[in-house]
Amino acid sequence: MEEKEQIILGSGNVHIETFSGTVPDPTEFCKETNRMAYISGGATLEYKPSYYTAKDDSGKKSKTVMTEEEVTLKTGIMTFNSQVFKQMCDTARVSEFTGKNKKTYKRVKFGGISNQRREKYVICFHYEDPVDGDLYVMIVGSNQAGFSLAFAKDKETVTDAEFKAEPMDEEGTLIDFYEESGTASQAANPKE
């Protein structure tokens, strides 16, 4: 089957759930019920390897090995609720109460190292393209960048989330990237 080339144009949606130990099928995983929030500014996936090079004193012999890899999925979160804060901050605790005015409130408390949940999440960025096919980028990790909320009179509040990937399987996989390449019958019979 011939490899297609795709122009990726536009943004997508970020979906998130607590990691259960198994990476799900992205086509089943990405649904409205686990959409984290509406995002602003798209998403950026960064892969950064680190290398070490050993060289002899004369400069005639050398050997380079990869020593570590770092993967970060960054996005701007534009819509918020208590669950989004809980997914962005490992010490966030959510409770609900009724105020003296008889209105119901959600309360989110942040901080206190002893309140860490050490949650890992499956995070999937889903880019939809009805012409060339959808793309899915999945990682397992957590937001390790903290957050800031800017309340401005003439601009929406958008906070940056930076999810650091952790190995998702026994092979040490950090990114699971899926691209739609046609229907199952086209894959079996590429001339169709």
mmCIF file of C-alpha atoms in Angstrom:
data_model
loop_
_atom_site.group_PDB
_atom_site.id
_atom_site.type_symbol
_atom_site.label_atom_id
_atom_site.label_comp_id
_atom_site.label_asym_id
_atom_site.label_seq_id
_atom_site.Cartn_x
_atom_site.Cartn_y
_atom_site.Cartn_z
ATOM 1 C CA MET A 1 0.000 0.000 0.000
ATOM 2 C CA GLU A 2 1.384 3.391 -0.981
ATOM 3 C CA GLU A 3 2.219 5.766 1.862
ATOM 4 C CA LYS A 4 0.096 8.884 1.718
ATOM 5 C CA GLU A 5 1.304 12.318 2.672
ATOM 6 C CA GLN A 6 -0.910 14.567 4.728
ATOM 7 C CA ILE A 7 -1.006 18.280 5.344
ATOM 8 C CA ILE A 8 -2.007 18.797 8.955
ATOM 9 C CA LEU A 9 -4.023 21.988 9.178
ATOM 10 C CA GLY A 10 -5.975 22.945 12.251
ATOM 11 C CA SER A 11 -6.359 21.995 15.870
ATOM 12 C CA GLY A 12 -8.176 19.188 17.647
ATOM 13 C CA ASN A 13 -9.400 17.968 21.006
ATOM 14 C CA VAL A 14 -7.631 16.674 24.097
ATOM 15 C CA HIS A 15 -9.138 13.632 25.799
ATOM 16 C CA ILE A 16 -8.031 12.383 29.215
ATOM 17 C CA GLU A 17 -8.751 9.579 31.681
ATOM 18 C CA THR A 18 -6.936 8.008 34.602
ATOM 19 C CA PHE A 19 -4.421 5.420 33.356
ATOM 20 C CA SER A 20 -5.520 1.900 34.264
ATOM 21 C CA GLY A 21 -2.345 0.158 33.096
ATOM 22 C CA THR A 22 -3.444 -0.467 29.508
ATOM 23 C CA VAL A 23 -3.341 2.024 26.643
ATOM 24 C CA PRO A 24 -6.788 2.034 24.997
ATOM 25 C CA ASP A 25 -7.687 2.038 21.304
ATOM 26 C CA PRO A 26 -7.740 5.763 20.438
ATOM 27 C CA THR A 27 -10.823 5.436 18.218
ATOM 28 C CA GLU A 28 -12.744 4.080 21.215
ATOM 29 C CA PHE A 29 -11.071 6.368 23.754
ATOM 30 C CA CYS A 30 -11.680 9.770 22.161
ATOM 31 C CA LYS A 31 -15.275 10.611 22.992
ATOM 32 C CA GLU A 32 -17.092 13.664 24.251
ATOM 33 C CA THR A 33 -17.412 12.269 27.789
ATOM 34 C CA ASN A 34 -13.645 12.392 28.369
ATOM 35 C CA ARG A 35 -12.810 15.574 26.433
ATOM 36 C CA MET A 36 -10.643 17.454 28.924
ATOM 37 C CA ALA A 37 -11.613 20.971 27.852
ATOM 38 C CA TYR A 38 -11.826 23.173 24.817
ATOM 39 C CA ILE A 39 -8.335 24.286 23.906
ATOM 40 C CA SER A 40 -6.800 27.431 22.461
ATOM 41 C CA GLY A 41 -3.620 27.587 20.426
ATOM 42 C CA GLY A 42 -3.665 23.947 19.362
ATOM 43 C CA ALA A 43 -1.287 21.397 20.817
ATOM 44 C CA THR A 44 2.442 20.744 20.493
ATOM 45 C CA LEU A 45 4.161 17.390 20.881
ATOM 46 C CA GLU A 46 7.870 17.658 21.721
ATOM 47 C CA TYR A 47 10.310 14.749 21.579
ATOM 48 C CA LYS A 48 13.808 15.504 22.933
ATOM 49 C CA PRO A 49 16.505 12.834 23.046
ATOM 50 C CA SER A 50 19.751 13.299 24.991
ATOM 51 C CA TYR A 51 23.047 11.764 23.878
ATOM 52 C CA TYR A 52 26.424 11.071 25.390
ATOM 53 C CA THR A 53 29.538 10.864 23.222
ATOM 54 C CA ALA A 54 32.731 9.198 24.444
ATOM 55 C CA LYS A 55 35.890 10.268 22.575
ATOM 56 C CA ASP A 56 39.473 9.187 22.845
ATOM 57 C CA ASP A 57 42.136 11.827 23.485
ATOM 58 C CA SER A 58 43.342 11.852 19.873
ATOM 59 C CA GLY A 59 39.856 12.411 18.439
ATOM 60 C CA LYS A 60 40.111 9.337 16.208
ATOM 61 C CA LYS A 61 37.599 7.140 17.988
ATOM 62 C CA SER A 62 34.188 7.981 19.375
ATOM 63 C CA LYS A 63 30.952 6.329 20.282
ATOM 64 C CA THR A 64 27.587 7.998 20.834
ATOM 65 C CA VAL A 65 24.654 6.527 22.728
ATOM 66 C CA MET A 66 21.219 7.875 23.564
ATOM 67 C CA THR A 67 20.986 8.327 27.325
ATOM 68 C CA GLU A 68 17.416 9.526 27.790
ATOM 69 C CA GLU A 69 14.271 10.694 26.045
ATOM 70 C CA GLU A 70 11.779 13.353 27.070
ATOM 71 C CA VAL A 71 8.289 13.784 25.623
ATOM 72 C CA THR A 72 5.950 16.671 26.400
ATOM 73 C CA LEU A 73 2.450 17.339 25.075
ATOM 74 C CA LYS A 74 1.574 21.022 25.487
ATOM 75 C CA THR A 75 -1.778 22.674 24.973
ATOM 76 C CA GLY A 76 -3.702 25.753 26.053
ATOM 77 C CA ILE A 77 -6.733 24.980 28.226
ATOM 78 C CA MET A 78 -9.507 27.520 27.640
ATOM 79 C CA THR A 79 -12.554 26.026 29.406
ATOM 80 C CA PHE A 80 -12.393 25.054 33.047
ATOM 81 C CA ASN A 81 -14.271 23.111 35.657
ATOM 82 C CA SER A 82 -13.266 21.368 38.875
ATOM 83 C CA GLN A 83 -12.278 18.148 37.061
ATOM 84 C CA VAL A 84 -9.891 20.018 34.746
ATOM 85 C CA PHE A 85 -8.144 21.524 37.772
ATOM 86 C CA LYS A 86 -7.930 18.079 39.358
ATOM 87 C CA GLN A 87 -6.301 16.695 36.194
ATOM 88 C CA MET A 88 -3.842 19.599 36.034
ATOM 89 C CA CYS A 89 -2.804 19.605 39.701
ATOM 90 C CA ASP A 90 -1.936 16.404 41.562
ATOM 91 C CA THR A 91 -2.761 17.946 44.949
ATOM 92 C CA ALA A 92 -6.179 19.363 43.948
ATOM 93 C CA ARG A 93 -9.158 18.199 45.983
ATOM 94 C CA VAL A 94 -12.746 18.823 44.931
ATOM 95 C CA SER A 95 -15.734 19.082 47.252
ATOM 96 C CA GLU A 96 -19.269 20.422 46.930
ATOM 97 C CA PHE A 97 -21.312 22.479 49.377
ATOM 98 C CA THR A 98 -24.398 24.650 49.579
ATOM 99 C CA GLY A 99 -23.804 28.275 50.538
ATOM 100 C CA LYS A 100 -25.958 30.435 52.787
ATOM 101 C CA ASN A 101 -27.521 31.813 49.605
ATOM 102 C CA LYS A 102 -28.813 28.260 48.855
ATOM 103 C CA LYS A 103 -26.575 27.961 45.764
ATOM 104 C CA THR A 104 -24.414 24.903 45.236
ATOM 105 C CA TYR A 105 -20.663 25.414 44.849
ATOM 106 C CA LYS A 106 -17.729 23.241 43.878
ATOM 107 C CA ARG A 107 -14.661 23.970 45.952
ATOM 108 C CA VAL A 108 -11.165 23.104 44.739
ATOM 109 C CA LYS A 109 -8.287 23.163 47.194
ATOM 110 C CA PHE A 110 -4.747 23.195 45.767
ATOM 111 C CA GLY A 111 -1.508 22.352 47.502
ATOM 112 C CA GLY A 112 -0.177 20.356 50.378
ATOM 113 C CA ILE A 113 2.418 17.811 49.262
ATOM 114 C CA SER A 114 0.785 15.194 51.485
ATOM 115 C CA ASN A 115 -2.315 15.482 49.259
ATOM 116 C CA GLN A 116 -0.542 14.084 46.164
ATOM 117 C CA ARG A 117 -2.584 11.438 44.409
ATOM 118 C CA ARG A 118 0.268 10.445 42.063
ATOM 119 C CA GLU A 119 -2.262 10.001 39.276
ATOM 120 C CA LYS A 120 -1.148 9.075 35.792
ATOM 121 C CA TYR A 121 -3.411 9.858 32.873
ATOM 122 C CA VAL A 122 -3.875 8.650 29.329
ATOM 123 C CA ILE A 123 -3.874 11.833 27.263
ATOM 124 C CA CYS A 124 -4.899 11.721 23.611
ATOM 125 C CA PHE A 125 -4.830 14.619 21.170
ATOM 126 C CA HIS A 126 -7.287 13.857 18.355
ATOM 127 C CA TYR A 127 -6.931 15.762 15.087
ATOM 128 C CA GLU A 128 -9.943 15.226 12.833
ATOM 129 C CA ASP A 129 -9.589 15.345 9.048
ATOM 130 C CA PRO A 130 -12.530 14.008 7.025
ATOM 131 C CA VAL A 131 -10.511 14.159 3.777
ATOM 132 C CA ASP A 132 -7.062 12.762 4.623
ATOM 133 C CA GLY A 133 -7.912 10.842 7.801
ATOM 134 C CA ASP A 134 -7.697 11.428 11.541
ATOM 135 C CA LEU A 135 -4.515 11.503 13.626
ATOM 136 C CA TYR A 136 -4.203 10.466 17.270
ATOM 137 C CA VAL A 137 -1.282 11.227 19.587
ATOM 138 C CA MET A 138 -1.397 9.306 22.876
ATOM 139 C CA ILE A 139 0.867 9.558 25.902
ATOM 140 C CA VAL A 140 0.664 8.473 29.527
ATOM 141 C CA GLY A 141 1.742 11.053 32.069
ATOM 142 C CA SER A 142 0.731 14.057 34.112
ATOM 143 C CA ASN A 143 0.867 17.845 34.020
ATOM 144 C CA GLN A 144 4.177 18.812 35.606
ATOM 145 C CA ALA A 145 4.273 22.480 34.617
ATOM 146 C CA GLY A 146 1.811 23.780 37.175
ATOM 147 C CA PHE A 147 -0.519 26.478 35.888
ATOM 148 C CA SER A 148 -1.246 30.171 35.964
ATOM 149 C CA LEU A 149 -4.579 31.917 35.511
ATOM 150 C CA ALA A 150 -4.581 35.417 34.055
ATOM 151 C CA PHE A 151 -7.870 37.296 34.414
ATOM 152 C CA ALA A 152 -7.829 40.138 31.882
ATOM 153 C CA LYS A 153 -10.682 42.453 30.929
ATOM 154 C CA ASP A 154 -10.176 41.987 27.191
ATOM 155 C CA LYS A 155 -8.834 38.444 26.735
ATOM 156 C CA GLU A 156 -9.981 34.940 27.538
ATOM 157 C CA THR A 157 -8.184 33.045 30.289
ATOM 158 C CA VAL A 158 -6.028 30.291 28.817
ATOM 159 C CA THR A 159 -3.614 28.257 30.915
ATOM 160 C CA ASP A 160 -0.859 26.107 29.486
ATOM 161 C CA ALA A 161 -0.756 22.431 30.352
ATOM 162 C CA GLU A 162 2.455 20.475 29.833
ATOM 163 C CA PHE A 163 1.959 16.752 30.156
ATOM 164 C CA LYS A 164 5.254 14.903 30.671
ATOM 165 C CA ALA A 165 5.158 11.399 29.236
ATOM 166 C CA GLU A 166 6.107 8.314 31.214
ATOM 167 C CA PRO A 167 6.636 4.824 29.778
ATOM 168 C CA MET A 168 3.266 3.309 28.921
ATOM 169 C CA ASP A 169 4.365 -0.300 28.425
ATOM 170 C CA GLU A 170 7.186 -2.789 29.012
ATOM 171 C CA GLU A 171 8.988 -1.555 25.866
ATOM 172 C CA GLY A 172 9.339 1.972 27.275
ATOM 173 C CA THR A 173 7.021 3.541 24.664
ATOM 174 C CA LEU A 174 6.505 7.255 25.270
ATOM 175 C CA ILE A 175 4.327 8.199 22.266
ATOM 176 C CA ASP A 176 1.655 6.162 20.507
ATOM 177 C CA PHE A 177 0.958 7.898 17.182
ATOM 178 C CA TYR A 178 -1.896 6.703 14.963
ATOM 179 C CA GLU A 179 -2.802 7.867 11.479
ATOM 180 C CA GLU A 180 -5.932 6.794 9.653
ATOM 181 C CA SER A 181 -4.923 5.218 6.358
ATOM 182 C CA GLY A 182 -8.225 4.074 4.854
ATOM 183 C CA THR A 183 -10.902 1.519 5.598
ATOM 184 C CA ALA A 184 -10.117 -2.079 6.572
ATOM 185 C CA SER A 185 -11.163 -3.296 3.096
ATOM 186 C CA GLN A 186 -8.798 -0.784 1.443
ATOM 187 C CA ALA A 187 -5.927 -1.996 3.628
ATOM 188 C CA ALA A 188 -6.624 -5.605 2.626
ATOM 189 C CA ASN A 189 -7.162 -4.718 -1.057
ATOM 190 C CA PRO A 190 -5.016 -1.656 -1.766
ATOM 191 C CA LYS A 191 -6.169 -1.383 -5.413
ATOM 192 C CA GLU A 192 -9.734 -0.525 -4.351
#
